[in-house]
C-alpha atoms as a PDB file:
ATOM      1  CA  MET A   1      -0.251   9.586  -3.542  1.00  0.00           C
ATOM      2  CA  ALA A   2      -1.929  13.629  -4.271  1.00  0.00           C
ATOM      3  CA  ASN A   3      -5.106  13.059  -1.453  1.00  0.00           C
ATOM      4  CA  THR A   4      -6.517  15.063   0.894  1.00  0.00           C
ATOM      5  CA  PHE A   5      -7.448  14.698   4.412  1.00  0.00           C
ATOM      6  CA  CYS A   6     -10.568  16.645   4.656  1.00  0.00           C
ATOM      7  CA  TRP A   7     -11.738  17.370   8.975  1.00  0.00           C
ATOM      8  CA  GLY A   8     -13.245  20.918   7.880  1.00  0.00           C
ATOM      9  CA  LEU A   9     -11.929  23.604   7.506  1.00  0.00           C
ATOM     10  CA  LEU A  10      -8.151  21.120   8.042  1.00  0.00           C
ATOM     11  CA  ALA A  11      -6.050  19.639   5.205  1.00  0.00           C
ATOM     12  CA  LEU A  12      -4.170  17.296   6.157  1.00  0.00           C
ATOM     13  CA  PRO A  13      -1.304  15.972   3.378  1.00  0.00           C
ATOM     14  CA  LEU A  14      -1.667  11.471   3.474  1.00  0.00           C
ATOM     15  CA  SER A  15       1.653  10.928   0.355  1.00  0.00           C
ATOM     16  CA  GLY A  16       3.798  12.383   2.836  1.00  0.00           C
ATOM     17  CA  ILE A  17       1.932   9.679   5.573  1.00  0.00           C
ATOM     18  CA  TYR A  18       1.463   7.069   3.483  1.00  0.00           C
ATOM     19  CA  THR A  19       5.348   7.256   1.448  1.00  0.00           C
ATOM     20  CA  ALA A  20       7.142   7.080   4.926  1.00  0.00           C
ATOM     21  CA  GLN A  21       4.699   4.383   5.274  1.00  0.00           C
ATOM     22  CA  ALA A  22       6.278   2.209   2.108  1.00  0.00           C
ATOM     23  CA  LEU A  23       9.575   3.682   2.649  1.00  0.00           C
ATOM     24  CA  LEU A  24      10.318   2.292   6.420  1.00  0.00           C
ATOM     25  CA  PRO A  25      11.445  -1.587   5.472  1.00  0.00           C
ATOM     26  CA  LEU A  26      14.149   0.045   3.427  1.00  0.00           C
ATOM     27  CA  ALA A  27      15.529   1.612   7.013  1.00  0.00           C
ATOM     28  CA  PHE A  28      16.771  -1.589   7.117  1.00  0.00           C
ATOM     29  CA  ILE A  29      19.312  -2.113   4.311  1.00  0.00           C
ATOM     30  CA  THR A  30      22.981  -1.716   4.501  1.00  0.00           C
ATOM     31  CA  PRO A  31      25.128  -0.736   3.705  1.00  0.00           C
ATOM     32  CA  ALA A  32      23.992   3.091   3.527  1.00  0.00           C
ATOM     33  CA  SER A  33      24.419   3.695  -0.443  1.00  0.00           C
ATOM     34  CA  ALA A  34      22.904   0.897  -0.888  1.00  0.00           C
ATOM     35  CA  ARG A  35      19.834   2.170   1.511  1.00  0.00           C
ATOM     36  CA  ILE A  36      20.521   5.787  -0.560  1.00  0.00           C
ATOM     37  CA  LYS A  37      20.276   4.278  -3.441  1.00  0.00           C
ATOM     38  CA  LEU A  38      16.317   1.734  -3.329  1.00  0.00           C
ATOM     39  CA  ILE A  39      15.197   5.262  -1.280  1.00  0.00           C
ATOM     40  CA  GLY A  40      15.694   7.284  -3.872  1.00  0.00           C
ATOM     41  CA  THR A  41      14.130   5.883  -6.949  1.00  0.00           C
ATOM     42  CA  LEU A  42      11.387   4.733  -4.929  1.00  0.00           C
ATOM     43  CA  LEU A  43      11.031   8.235  -3.992  1.00  0.00           C
ATOM     44  CA  CYS A  44      10.469   8.755  -7.237  1.00  0.00           C
ATOM     45  CA  ALA A  45       7.294   6.194  -8.013  1.00  0.00           C
ATOM     46  CA  PHE A  46       6.073   6.983  -4.610  1.00  0.00           C
ATOM     47  CA  THR A  47       5.428  10.496  -5.070  1.00  0.00           C
ATOM     48  CA  SER A  48       4.859  11.569  -9.101  1.00  0.00           C
ATOM     49  CA  ASP A  49       1.382  11.071  -8.929  1.00  0.00           C
ATOM     50  CA  TRP A  50       1.048  15.374  -9.130  1.00  0.00           C
ATOM     51  CA  LEU A  51       2.346  14.998 -12.666  1.00  0.00           C
ATOM     52  CA  PRO A  52      -0.132  15.226 -15.447  1.00  0.00           C
ATOM     53  CA  VAL A  53      -1.837  11.254 -15.991  1.00  0.00           C
ATOM     54  CA  ALA A  54       0.883  10.349 -18.406  1.00  0.00           C
ATOM     55  CA  ALA A  55       3.502  11.494 -16.889  1.00  0.00           C
ATOM     56  CA  SER A  56       2.318   9.880 -13.487  1.00  0.00           C
ATOM     57  CA  SER A  57       3.137   6.122 -14.550  1.00  0.00           C
ATOM     58  CA  VAL A  58       6.002   6.819 -16.665  1.00  0.00           C
ATOM     59  CA  ILE A  59       7.754   7.841 -14.082  1.00  0.00           C
ATOM     60  CA  SER A  60       6.006   5.127 -11.031  1.00  0.00           C
ATOM     61  CA  TYR A  61       6.498   2.342 -13.052  1.00  0.00           C
ATOM     62  CA  GLY A  62      10.138   3.530 -14.526  1.00  0.00           C
ATOM     63  CA  ALA A  63      11.315   4.220 -11.212  1.00  0.00           C
ATOM     64  CA  LEU A  64      10.435   0.791 -10.258  1.00  0.00           C
ATOM     65  CA  GLY A  65      12.184  -0.783 -13.625  1.00  0.00           C
ATOM     66  CA  ALA A  66      14.848   1.220 -12.207  1.00  0.00           C
ATOM     67  CA  VAL A  67      14.929  -0.144  -8.485  1.00  0.00           C
ATOM     68  CA  VAL A  68      15.364  -3.646 -10.330  1.00  0.00           C
ATOM     69  CA  VAL A  69      18.376  -2.264 -12.410  1.00  0.00           C
ATOM     70  CA  ILE A  70      19.486  -1.415 -10.036  1.00  0.00           C
ATOM     71  CA  MET A  71      19.480  -4.432  -7.660  1.00  0.00           C
ATOM     72  CA  MET A  72      20.623  -6.673 -10.663  1.00  0.00           C
ATOM     73  CA  VAL A  73      23.886  -4.244 -11.308  1.00  0.00           C
ATOM     74  CA  MET A  74      24.275  -4.953  -6.845  1.00  0.00           C
ATOM     75  CA  LYS A  75      23.492  -8.404  -6.914  1.00  0.00           C
ATOM     76  CA  ALA A  76      20.905  -6.802  -4.298  1.00  0.00           C
ATOM     77  CA  ARG A  77      19.101  -9.765  -3.234  1.00  0.00           C
ATOM     78  CA  ARG A  78      19.111  -9.959  -0.065  1.00  0.00           C
ATOM     79  CA  TYR A  79      17.203  -6.828  -0.676  1.00  0.00           C
ATOM     80  CA  LEU A  80      14.066  -8.514  -2.260  1.00  0.00           C
ATOM     81  CA  LEU A  81      11.944  -8.749   1.008  1.00  0.00           C
ATOM     82  CA  TRP A  82      12.257  -5.185   1.998  1.00  0.00           C
ATOM     83  CA  VAL A  83      11.901  -3.520  -1.095  1.00  0.00           C
ATOM     84  CA  ALA A  84       8.451  -5.877  -1.604  1.00  0.00           C
ATOM     85  CA  CYS A  85       8.103  -5.025   1.682  1.00  0.00           C
ATOM     86  CA  SER A  86       7.779  -1.986   0.418  1.00  0.00           C
ATOM     87  CA  ILE A  87       5.648  -1.907  -2.695  1.00  0.00           C
ATOM     88  CA  ALA A  88       3.399  -3.451  -1.046  1.00  0.00           C
ATOM     89  CA  ILE A  89       2.571  -0.729   1.393  1.00  0.00           C
ATOM     90  CA  TRP A  90       1.817   1.665  -1.812  1.00  0.00           C
ATOM     91  CA  LEU A  91       0.045  -0.615  -3.584  1.00  0.00           C
ATOM     92  CA  PHE A  92      -1.986  -0.937  -0.743  1.00  0.00           C
ATOM     93  CA  CYS A  93      -2.562   2.289   0.255  1.00  0.00           C
ATOM     94  CA  LYS A  94      -2.572   3.589  -3.412  1.00  0.00           C
ATOM     95  CA  THR A  95      -5.382   1.039  -4.297  1.00  0.00           C
ATOM     96  CA  LEU A  96      -7.104   0.633  -1.211  1.00  0.00           C
ATOM     97  CA  ASP A  97      -6.917   3.415   1.004  1.00  0.00           C
ATOM     98  CA  PRO A  98      -7.729   2.210   5.119  1.00  0.00           C
ATOM     99  CA  LEU A  99      -8.559   5.784   5.651  1.00  0.00           C
ATOM    100  CA  ALA A 100     -11.662   5.368   2.605  1.00  0.00           C
ATOM    101  CA  THR A 101     -15.052   6.734   4.131  1.00  0.00           C
ATOM    102  CA  THR A 102     -18.847   4.694   2.489  1.00  0.00           C
ATOM    103  CA  LEU A 103     -20.353   7.644   0.232  1.00  0.00           C
ATOM    104  CA  PRO A 104     -24.009   7.541   1.322  1.00  0.00           C
ATOM    105  CA  THR A 105     -26.024   7.297  -1.535  1.00  0.00           C
ATOM    106  CA  THR A 106     -28.515   9.987  -2.048  1.00  0.00           C
ATOM    107  CA  LEU A 107     -26.358  13.577  -2.155  1.00  0.00           C
ATOM    108  CA  PRO A 108     -27.264  15.450   0.335  1.00  0.00           C
ATOM    109  CA  ALA A 109     -29.283  18.577   1.440  1.00  0.00           C
ATOM    110  CA  VAL A 110     -26.441  21.494   1.463  1.00  0.00           C
ATOM    111  CA  PRO A 111     -26.667  25.102  -0.327  1.00  0.00           C
ATOM    112  CA  PHE A 112     -24.892  25.326  -3.716  1.00  0.00           C
ATOM    113  CA  GLU A 113     -24.397  29.156  -4.649  1.00  0.00           C
ATOM    114  CA  THR A 114     -22.715  30.124  -8.182  1.00  0.00           C
ATOM    115  CA  LEU A 115     -19.791  32.463  -8.635  1.00  0.00           C
ATOM    116  CA  ALA A 116     -22.055  35.259  -8.675  1.00  0.00           C
ATOM    117  CA  GLY A 117     -23.563  34.403  -5.427  1.00  0.00           C
ATOM    118  CA  HIS A 118     -26.589  32.702  -6.443  1.00  0.00           C
ATOM    119  CA  PRO A 119     -28.629  29.916  -5.067  1.00  0.00           C
ATOM    120  CA  ALA A 120     -28.144  26.875  -6.516  1.00  0.00           C
ATOM    121  CA  PRO A 121     -30.005  24.337  -5.249  1.00  0.00           C
ATOM    122  CA  LEU A 122     -28.731  19.966  -6.770  1.00  0.00           C
ATOM    123  CA  THR A 123     -30.896  17.783  -5.107  1.00  0.00           C
ATOM    124  CA  ALA A 124     -34.019  18.437  -7.153  1.00  0.00           C
ATOM    125  CA  PRO A 125     -34.289  15.752  -9.991  1.00  0.00           C
ATOM    126  CA  SER A 126     -32.122  16.204 -13.173  1.00  0.00           C
ATOM    127  CA  ALA A 127     -32.931  16.042 -17.225  1.00  0.00           C
ATOM    128  CA  SER A 128     -29.696  14.603 -17.553  1.00  0.00           C
ATOM    129  CA  PRO A 129     -27.358  12.471 -15.408  1.00  0.00           C
ATOM    130  CA  ARG A 130     -24.005  14.510 -13.310  1.00  0.00           C
ATOM    131  CA  LEU A 131     -20.253  14.610 -12.835  1.00  0.00           C
ATOM    132  CA  LEU A 132     -19.488  16.898  -9.620  1.00  0.00           C
ATOM    133  CA  LEU A 133     -15.707  17.163  -8.876  1.00  0.00           C
ATOM    134  CA  LEU A 134     -15.155  18.066  -5.584  1.00  0.00           C
ATOM    135  CA  TRP A 135     -11.315  20.355  -5.175  1.00  0.00           C
ATOM    136  CA  GLN A 136      -9.807  23.037  -3.092  1.00  0.00           C
ATOM    137  CA  SER A 137      -7.263  25.417  -5.438  1.00  0.00           C
ATOM    138  CA  SER A 138      -4.890  24.818  -2.798  1.00  0.00           C
ATOM    139  CA  ASN A 139      -4.769  21.170  -4.298  1.00  0.00           C
ATOM    140  CA  LYS A 140      -2.882  19.694  -6.401  1.00  0.00           C
ATOM    141  CA  ALA A 141      -4.352  17.171  -7.437  1.00  0.00           C
ATOM    142  CA  SER A 142      -7.761  18.406  -7.219  1.00  0.00           C
ATOM    143  CA  THR A 143      -6.590  21.783 -10.073  1.00  0.00           C
ATOM    144  CA  GLN A 144      -5.495  19.065 -12.234  1.00  0.00           C
ATOM    145  CA  GLN A 145      -8.329  17.094 -12.219  1.00  0.00           C
ATOM    146  CA  LEU A 146     -10.164  19.920 -12.737  1.00  0.00           C
ATOM    147  CA  ALA A 147      -8.376  20.881 -15.581  1.00  0.00           C
ATOM    148  CA  LEU A 148      -9.002  17.093 -16.740  1.00  0.00           C
ATOM    149  CA  LEU A 149     -12.268  17.294 -16.371  1.00  0.00           C
ATOM    150  CA  GLN A 150     -12.414  20.461 -18.542  1.00  0.00           C
ATOM    151  CA  GLN A 151     -10.217  19.320 -21.794  1.00  0.00           C
ATOM    152  CA  CYS A 152     -12.961  16.052 -21.218  1.00  0.00           C
ATOM    153  CA  ARG A 153     -15.822  17.741 -21.631  1.00  0.00           C
ATOM    154  CA  HIS A 154     -17.146  17.000 -25.099  1.00  0.00           C
ATOM    155  CA  SER A 155     -16.305  13.402 -24.734  1.00  0.00           C
ATOM    156  CA  LEU A 156     -18.420  12.781 -21.673  1.00  0.00           C
ATOM    157  CA  ALA A 157     -21.148  14.461 -23.125  1.00  0.00           C
ATOM    158  CA  PRO A 158     -24.721  14.190 -22.657  1.00  0.00           C
ATOM    159  CA  LEU A 159     -23.533  14.656 -19.079  1.00  0.00           C
ATOM    160  CA  VAL A 160     -23.590  17.371 -17.242  1.00  0.00           C
ATOM    161  CA  LEU A 161     -20.101  19.036 -14.897  1.00  0.00           C
ATOM    162  CA  ILE A 162     -20.582  20.345 -12.064  1.00  0.00           C
ATOM    163  CA  ALA A 163     -17.398  21.656 -10.508  1.00  0.00           C
ATOM    164  CA  ILE A 164     -18.059  22.846  -6.635  1.00  0.00           C
ATOM    165  CA  ASN A 165     -15.408  24.389  -4.748  1.00  0.00           C
ATOM    166  CA  GLN A 166     -14.618  23.181  -1.126  1.00  0.00           C
ATOM    167  CA  GLY A 167     -13.747  25.959   0.777  1.00  0.00           C
ATOM    168  CA  ASP A 168     -12.080  28.937  -1.275  1.00  0.00           C
ATOM    169  CA  GLN A 169     -12.308  32.103  -1.603  1.00  0.00           C
ATOM    170  CA  LEU A 170     -13.698  33.870  -4.419  1.00  0.00           C
ATOM    171  CA  LEU A 171     -10.272  35.528  -6.103  1.00  0.00           C
ATOM    172  CA  ALA A 172      -8.441  31.728  -5.081  1.00  0.00           C
ATOM    173  CA  LEU A 173     -11.484  30.023  -6.315  1.00  0.00           C
ATOM    174  CA  LEU A 174     -11.676  32.538 -10.266  1.00  0.00           C
ATOM    175  CA  SER A 175      -7.963  32.364 -10.312  1.00  0.00           C
ATOM    176  CA  ALA A 176      -7.605  28.429 -10.222  1.00  0.00           C
ATOM    177  CA  VAL A 177     -10.339  28.339 -13.018  1.00  0.00           C
ATOM    178  CA  LYS A 178      -8.714  30.612 -15.441  1.00  0.00           C
ATOM    179  CA  ALA A 179      -5.404  28.816 -14.775  1.00  0.00           C
ATOM    180  CA  THR A 180      -7.748  25.785 -15.536  1.00  0.00           C
ATOM    181  CA  THR A 181      -9.972  27.188 -18.542  1.00  0.00           C
ATOM    182  CA  SER A 182      -8.070  25.922 -21.837  1.00  0.00           C
ATOM    183  CA  SER A 183      -8.266  29.837 -24.228  1.00  0.00           C
ATOM    184  CA  GLU A 184     -10.929  27.426 -26.396  1.00  0.00           C
ATOM    185  CA  SER A 185     -13.474  26.726 -23.831  1.00  0.00           C
ATOM    186  CA  ALA A 186     -12.388  30.306 -22.222  1.00  0.00           C
ATOM    187  CA  SER A 187     -13.328  31.821 -25.825  1.00  0.00           C
ATOM    188  CA  SER A 188     -17.077  29.186 -25.801  1.00  0.00           C
ATOM    189  CA  THR A 189     -19.430  28.329 -23.629  1.00  0.00           C
ATOM    190  CA  PRO A 190     -18.065  26.375 -20.772  1.00  0.00           C
ATOM    191  CA  LEU A 191     -19.709  22.625 -20.345  1.00  0.00           C
ATOM    192  CA  VAL A 192     -18.552  22.909 -16.490  1.00  0.00           C
ATOM    193  CA  THR A 193     -20.405  24.311 -13.856  1.00  0.00           C
ATOM    194  CA  GLN A 194     -18.469  26.054 -11.435  1.00  0.00           C
ATOM    195  CA  LEU A 195     -19.627  26.581  -8.238  1.00  0.00           C
ATOM    196  CA  ARG A 196     -19.016  26.833  -4.374  1.00  0.00           C
ATOM    197  CA  ASP A 197     -18.969  25.063  -0.811  1.00  0.00           C
ATOM    198  CA  ARG A 198     -18.317  28.203   0.780  1.00  0.00           C
ATOM    199  CA  HIS A 199     -17.953  25.569   4.398  1.00  0.00           C
ATOM    200  CA  GLN A 200     -17.016  22.692   2.648  1.00  0.00           C
ATOM    201  CA  GLN A 201     -20.604  21.651   3.755  1.00  0.00           C
ATOM    202  CA  LEU A 202     -21.121  19.053   0.833  1.00  0.00           C
ATOM    203  CA  GLY A 203     -17.392  17.409   2.351  1.00  0.00           C
ATOM    204  CA  ASN A 204     -18.088  17.353   6.446  1.00  0.00           C
ATOM    205  CA  ALA A 205     -22.394  15.723   5.209  1.00  0.00           C
ATOM    206  CA  LEU A 206     -20.584  13.141   2.805  1.00  0.00           C
ATOM    207  CA  GLY A 207     -17.804  12.336   4.675  1.00  0.00           C
ATOM    208  CA  ILE A 208     -14.745  12.769   2.548  1.00  0.00           C
ATOM    209  CA  ARG A 209     -11.482  12.112   3.233  1.00  0.00           C
ATOM    210  CA  HIS A 210     -10.091  12.271  -0.300  1.00  0.00           C
ATOM    211  CA  LEU A 211      -9.579  14.728  -2.804  1.00  0.00           C
ATOM    212  CA  PRO A 212     -10.833  15.418  -5.624  1.00  0.00           C
ATOM    213  CA  LEU A 213     -13.675  13.449  -5.406  1.00  0.00           C
ATOM    214  CA  ILE A 214     -15.729  13.063  -8.594  1.00  0.00           C
ATOM    215  CA  VAL A 215     -18.474  11.904  -8.121  1.00  0.00           C
ATOM    216  CA  LEU A 216     -21.345  10.163 -11.051  1.00  0.00           C
ATOM    217  CA  LEU A 217     -25.381  11.099 -10.197  1.00  0.00           C
ATOM    218  CA  ASP A 218     -28.443   9.594 -12.315  1.00  0.00           C
ATOM    219  CA  ARG A 219     -31.071  11.983 -12.346  1.00  0.00           C
ATOM    220  CA  ASN A 220     -32.862  11.662  -9.016  1.00  0.00           C
ATOM    221  CA  GLY A 221     -29.764  12.939  -7.208  1.00  0.00           C
ATOM    222  CA  GLN A 222     -28.061   8.969  -6.147  1.00  0.00           C
ATOM    223  CA  ILE A 223     -25.175   8.675  -5.954  1.00  0.00           C
ATOM    224  CA  VAL A 224     -24.330   5.984  -8.445  1.00  0.00           C
ATOM    225  CA  ALA A 225     -20.086   5.268  -8.217  1.00  0.00           C
ATOM    226  CA  ALA A 226     -17.536   8.358  -7.287  1.00  0.00           C
ATOM    227  CA  SER A 227     -13.692   7.652  -6.748  1.00  0.00           C
ATOM    228  CA  THR A 228     -10.132   9.983  -6.029  1.00  0.00           C
ATOM    229  CA  GLU A 229      -7.784   8.738  -8.217  1.00  0.00           C
ATOM    230  CA  LYS A 230      -6.838  11.340 -11.027  1.00  0.00           C
ATOM    231  CA  LEU A 231      -8.486  10.755 -13.910  1.00  0.00           C
ATOM    232  CA  GLY A 232      -7.989  11.237 -17.700  1.00  0.00           C
ATOM    233  CA  CYS A 233     -10.648  10.974 -20.260  1.00  0.00           C
ATOM    234  CA  THR A 234     -10.520   7.616 -20.888  1.00  0.00           C
ATOM    235  CA  GLY A 235     -10.284   7.184 -17.083  1.00  0.00           C
ATOM    236  CA  LEU A 236     -13.159   9.202 -16.952  1.00  0.00           C
ATOM    237  CA  ARG A 237     -15.442   8.000 -19.003  1.00  0.00           C
ATOM    238  CA  ARG A 238     -14.641   3.548 -18.464  1.00  0.00           C
ATOM    239  CA  LEU A 239     -16.295   5.495 -15.449  1.00  0.00           C
ATOM    240  CA  VAL A 240     -18.955   5.893 -16.991  1.00  0.00           C
ATOM    241  CA  ASP A 241     -19.329   3.412 -19.222  1.00  0.00           C
ATOM    242  CA  LYS A 242     -20.180   1.224 -15.977  1.00  0.00           C
ATOM    243  CA  HIS A 243     -23.067   2.851 -15.319  1.00  0.00           C
ATOM    244  CA  ARG A 244     -24.927   3.536 -19.057  1.00  0.00           C
ATOM    245  CA  ASP A 245     -28.090   2.260 -16.789  1.00  0.00           C
ATOM    246  CA  ILE A 246     -28.766   5.737 -16.117  1.00  0.00           C
ATOM    247  CA  PHE A 247     -28.693   6.792 -19.620  1.00  0.00           C
ATOM    248  CA  LYS A 248     -32.130   6.392 -21.694  1.00  0.00           C
ATOM    249  CA  ASP A 249     -31.143   4.849 -24.668  1.00  0.00           C
ATOM    250  CA  ASP A 250     -31.614   8.524 -26.233  1.00  0.00           C
ATOM    251  CA  ASP A 251     -29.033  10.088 -24.377  1.00  0.00           C
ATOM    252  CA  VAL A 252     -26.032   7.881 -25.648  1.00  0.00           C
ATOM    253  CA  PRO A 253     -25.100   7.549 -29.001  1.00  0.00           C
END
């Protein structure tokens, strides 16, 4: 769970906290050799979200499968309860985050700017629905989601895609954008608009606790959906398809 708890300019990684909570039940397993094997394999499953989406799923479920194999080889049925508790805690934190915050219905009026320093307000009605990505260059999951958004830009048309950087210095922002932009999109007109939120005012106004944050807006700036999951092209398309009513009949083929 490579997410980040945001509080002003302070960023506290939660993945380590969640993993520690999930692995805590295994501390009661004896002997030590069994405890080490189970902790090692579950650790791979619980901390693989920093990888690309496909690899993350393979390693997560592969590691959980390895736990089952190890328990069968060791004839360790007595460990089943502790392992089940660990997996349950991890799934709870991953799918039903107890620290999540409900977003408001409208996008707060926050001053954004382009990379050139020009004002770029987002509260005015738009001709097309918009998909916002709040990200930071220091957050691995954020930069991966930005790269995924670049890759999936054509399949998300006619959405307007906007990446809003939260608090980075301009040099770090530009370096991260360059690293996540493919040569194909760099040579053509970029389809993901890059904006800056210098002081994380949007994140603070929304009360967000995780980055990256994906927000789907209708034409009037109303928030219709949000996600803190790292989504590939299929996941992004699925999120949009759940709210096809925000499009006009002639918007989507």
